[in-house]
PDB file of C-alpha atoms in Angstrom:
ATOM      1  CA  UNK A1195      24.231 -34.931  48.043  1.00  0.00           C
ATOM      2  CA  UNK A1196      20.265 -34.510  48.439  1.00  0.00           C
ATOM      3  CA  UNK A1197      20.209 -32.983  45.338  1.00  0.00           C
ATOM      4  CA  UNK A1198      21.584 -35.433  43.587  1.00  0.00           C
ATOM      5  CA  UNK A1199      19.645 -38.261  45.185  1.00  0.00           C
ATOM      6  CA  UNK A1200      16.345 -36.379  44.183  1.00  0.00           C
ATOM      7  CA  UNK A1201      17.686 -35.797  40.681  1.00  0.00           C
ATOM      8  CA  UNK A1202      18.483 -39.462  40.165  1.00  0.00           C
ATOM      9  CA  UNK A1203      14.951 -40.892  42.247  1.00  0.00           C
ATOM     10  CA  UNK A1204      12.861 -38.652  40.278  1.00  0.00           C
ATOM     11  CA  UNK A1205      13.259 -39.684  36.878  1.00  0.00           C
ATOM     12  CA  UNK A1206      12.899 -43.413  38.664  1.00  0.00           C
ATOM     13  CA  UNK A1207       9.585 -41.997  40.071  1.00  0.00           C
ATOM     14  CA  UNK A1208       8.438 -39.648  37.397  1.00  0.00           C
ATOM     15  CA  UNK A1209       6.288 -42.078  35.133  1.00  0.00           C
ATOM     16  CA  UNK A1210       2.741 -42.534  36.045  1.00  0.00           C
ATOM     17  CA  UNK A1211       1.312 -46.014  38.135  1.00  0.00           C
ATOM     18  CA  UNK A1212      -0.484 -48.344  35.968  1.00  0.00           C
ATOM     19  CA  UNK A1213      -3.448 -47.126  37.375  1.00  0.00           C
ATOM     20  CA  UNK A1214      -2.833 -43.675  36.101  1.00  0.00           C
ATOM     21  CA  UNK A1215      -1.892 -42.276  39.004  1.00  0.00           C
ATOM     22  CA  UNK A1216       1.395 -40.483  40.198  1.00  0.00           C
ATOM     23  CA  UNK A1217       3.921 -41.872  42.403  1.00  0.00           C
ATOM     24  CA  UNK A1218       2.883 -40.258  45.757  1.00  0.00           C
ATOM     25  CA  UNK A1219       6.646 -40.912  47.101  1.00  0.00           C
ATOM     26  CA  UNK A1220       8.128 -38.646  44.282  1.00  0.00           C
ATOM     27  CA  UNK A1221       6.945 -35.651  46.554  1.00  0.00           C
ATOM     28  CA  UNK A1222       9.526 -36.556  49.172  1.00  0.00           C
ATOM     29  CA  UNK A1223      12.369 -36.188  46.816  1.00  0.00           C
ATOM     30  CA  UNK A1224      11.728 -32.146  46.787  1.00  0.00           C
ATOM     31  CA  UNK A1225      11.388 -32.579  50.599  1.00  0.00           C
ATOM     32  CA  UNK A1226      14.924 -33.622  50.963  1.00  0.00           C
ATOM     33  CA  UNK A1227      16.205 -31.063  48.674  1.00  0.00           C
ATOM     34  CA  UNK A1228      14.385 -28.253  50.641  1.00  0.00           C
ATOM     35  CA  UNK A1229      15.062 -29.342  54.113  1.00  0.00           C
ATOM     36  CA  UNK A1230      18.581 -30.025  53.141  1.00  0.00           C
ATOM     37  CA  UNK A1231      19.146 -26.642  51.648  1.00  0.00           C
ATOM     38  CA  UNK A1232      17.209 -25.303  55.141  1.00  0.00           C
ATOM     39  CA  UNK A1233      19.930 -26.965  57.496  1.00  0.00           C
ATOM     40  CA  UNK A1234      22.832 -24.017  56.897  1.00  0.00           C
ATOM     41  CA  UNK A1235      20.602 -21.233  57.597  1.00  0.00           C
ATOM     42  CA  UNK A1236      19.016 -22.281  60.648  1.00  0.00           C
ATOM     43  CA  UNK A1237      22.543 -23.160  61.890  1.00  0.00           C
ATOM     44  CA  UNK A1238      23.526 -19.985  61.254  1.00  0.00           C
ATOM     45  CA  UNK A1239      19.923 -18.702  62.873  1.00  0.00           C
ATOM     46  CA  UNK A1240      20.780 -20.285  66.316  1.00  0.00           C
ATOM     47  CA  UNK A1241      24.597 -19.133  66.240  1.00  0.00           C
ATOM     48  CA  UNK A1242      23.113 -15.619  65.741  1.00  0.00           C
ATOM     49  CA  UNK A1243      21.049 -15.602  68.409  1.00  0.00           C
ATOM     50  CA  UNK A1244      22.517 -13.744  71.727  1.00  0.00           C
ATOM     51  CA  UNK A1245      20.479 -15.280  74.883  1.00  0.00           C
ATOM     52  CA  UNK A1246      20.754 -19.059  75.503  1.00  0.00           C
ATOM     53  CA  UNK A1247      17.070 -19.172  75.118  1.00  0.00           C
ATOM     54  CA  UNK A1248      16.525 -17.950  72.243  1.00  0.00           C
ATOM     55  CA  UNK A1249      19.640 -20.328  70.640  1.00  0.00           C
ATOM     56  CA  UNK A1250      17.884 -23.212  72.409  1.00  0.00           C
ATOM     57  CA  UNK A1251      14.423 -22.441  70.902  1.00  0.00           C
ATOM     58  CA  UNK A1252      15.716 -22.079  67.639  1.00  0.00           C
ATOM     59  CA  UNK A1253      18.011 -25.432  67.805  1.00  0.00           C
ATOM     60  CA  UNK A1254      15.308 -27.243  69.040  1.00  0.00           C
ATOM     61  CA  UNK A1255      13.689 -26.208  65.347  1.00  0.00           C
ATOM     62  CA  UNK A1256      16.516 -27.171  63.465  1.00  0.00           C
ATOM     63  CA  UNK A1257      16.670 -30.670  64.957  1.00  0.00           C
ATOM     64  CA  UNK A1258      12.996 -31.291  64.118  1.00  0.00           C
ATOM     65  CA  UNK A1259      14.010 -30.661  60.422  1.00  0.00           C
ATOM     66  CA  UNK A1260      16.889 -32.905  60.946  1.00  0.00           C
ATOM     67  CA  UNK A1261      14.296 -35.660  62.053  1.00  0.00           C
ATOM     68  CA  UNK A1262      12.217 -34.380  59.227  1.00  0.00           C
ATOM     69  CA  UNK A1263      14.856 -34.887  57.301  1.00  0.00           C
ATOM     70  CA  UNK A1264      15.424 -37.925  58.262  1.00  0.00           C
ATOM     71  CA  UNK A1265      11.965 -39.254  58.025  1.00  0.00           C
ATOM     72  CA  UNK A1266      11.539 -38.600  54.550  1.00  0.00           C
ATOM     73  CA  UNK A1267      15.014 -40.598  53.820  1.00  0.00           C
ATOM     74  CA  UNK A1268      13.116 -43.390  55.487  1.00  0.00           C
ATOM     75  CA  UNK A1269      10.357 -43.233  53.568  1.00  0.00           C
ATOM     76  CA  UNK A1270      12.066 -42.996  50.169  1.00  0.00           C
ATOM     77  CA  UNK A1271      13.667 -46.085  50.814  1.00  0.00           C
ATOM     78  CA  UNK A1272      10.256 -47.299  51.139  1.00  0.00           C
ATOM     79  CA  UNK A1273       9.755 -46.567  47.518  1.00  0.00           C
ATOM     80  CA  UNK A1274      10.743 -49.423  45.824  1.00  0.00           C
ATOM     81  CA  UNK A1275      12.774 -47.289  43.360  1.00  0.00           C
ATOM     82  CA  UNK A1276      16.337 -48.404  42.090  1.00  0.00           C
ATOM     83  CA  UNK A1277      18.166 -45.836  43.786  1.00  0.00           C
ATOM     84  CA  UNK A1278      17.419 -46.922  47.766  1.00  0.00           C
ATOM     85  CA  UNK A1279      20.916 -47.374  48.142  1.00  0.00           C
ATOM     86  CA  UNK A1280      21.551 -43.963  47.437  1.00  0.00           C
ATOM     87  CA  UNK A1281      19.207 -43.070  49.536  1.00  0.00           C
ATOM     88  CA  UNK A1282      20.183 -45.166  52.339  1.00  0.00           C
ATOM     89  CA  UNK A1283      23.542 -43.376  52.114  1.00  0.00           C
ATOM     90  CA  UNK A1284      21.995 -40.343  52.507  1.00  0.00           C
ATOM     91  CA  UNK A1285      20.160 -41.311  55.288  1.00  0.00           C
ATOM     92  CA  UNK A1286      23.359 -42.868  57.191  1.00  0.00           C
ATOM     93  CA  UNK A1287      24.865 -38.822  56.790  1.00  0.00           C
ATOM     94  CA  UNK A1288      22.100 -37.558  58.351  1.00  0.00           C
ATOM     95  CA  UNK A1289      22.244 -40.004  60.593  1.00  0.00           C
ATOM     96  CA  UNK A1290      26.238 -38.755  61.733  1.00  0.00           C
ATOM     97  CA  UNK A1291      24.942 -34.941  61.410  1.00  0.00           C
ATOM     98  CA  UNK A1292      22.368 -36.075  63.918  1.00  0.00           C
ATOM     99  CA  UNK A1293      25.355 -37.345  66.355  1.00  0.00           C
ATOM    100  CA  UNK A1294      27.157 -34.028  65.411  1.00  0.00           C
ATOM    101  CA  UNK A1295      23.936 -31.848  66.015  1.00  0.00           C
ATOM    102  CA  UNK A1296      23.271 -33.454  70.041  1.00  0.00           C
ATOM    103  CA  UNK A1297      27.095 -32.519  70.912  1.00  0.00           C
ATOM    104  CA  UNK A1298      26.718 -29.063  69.360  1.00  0.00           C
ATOM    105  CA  UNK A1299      23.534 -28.592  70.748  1.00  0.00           C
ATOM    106  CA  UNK A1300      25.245 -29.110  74.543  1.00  0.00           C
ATOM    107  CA  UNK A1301      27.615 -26.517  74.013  1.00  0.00           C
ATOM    108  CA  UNK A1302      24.866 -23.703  73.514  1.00  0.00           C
TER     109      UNK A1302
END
């Protein structure tokens, strides 16, 4: 789904301000794609790990990209670009893998 998003976004962000200048939000679009792309491995990081403190550790990094994650959704809304709502969808999935991630999280 990020992939998409930052597909569709980009071409909305692609073409230079009037000032010249290049959309600075247009950078976030990547960031979704590569945190979102990040999520299964670090899952699969923490399941790997065999002491509870190492899982915890390593959880504790993948729910900072989660935030990260969702931070950036934030901020592409912020954009002004036609596809917010896309974005905003986006952000309300991250939002349930979020809920998902806390009840996981207190089962390690």
């Amino acid at each position: 789904m990020s992939k998409s998003v930052s597909k569709y976004l980009s071409y909305d962000l692609a073409p230079l301000e009037k000032n010249g200048s290049e959309n600075p939000f247009i950078y976030f679009t990547g960031d979704i794609v590569k945190d979102s792309d990040s999520l299964v491995p670090r899952i699969m990081e923490v399941e790997s790990q065999v002491f509870q403190d190492d899982r915890l550790k390593h959880a504790c990094l993948l729910e900072s990209l989660t935030n990260k994650l969702y931070k950036n959704c934030e901020r592409l809304e912020r954009s002004g670009s036609n596809g917010k709502d896309f974005v905003r969808l986006l952000r309300k999935e991250v939002k349930k893998f979020k809920k998902l991630q806390r009840n996981w999280m207190m089962t390690l």
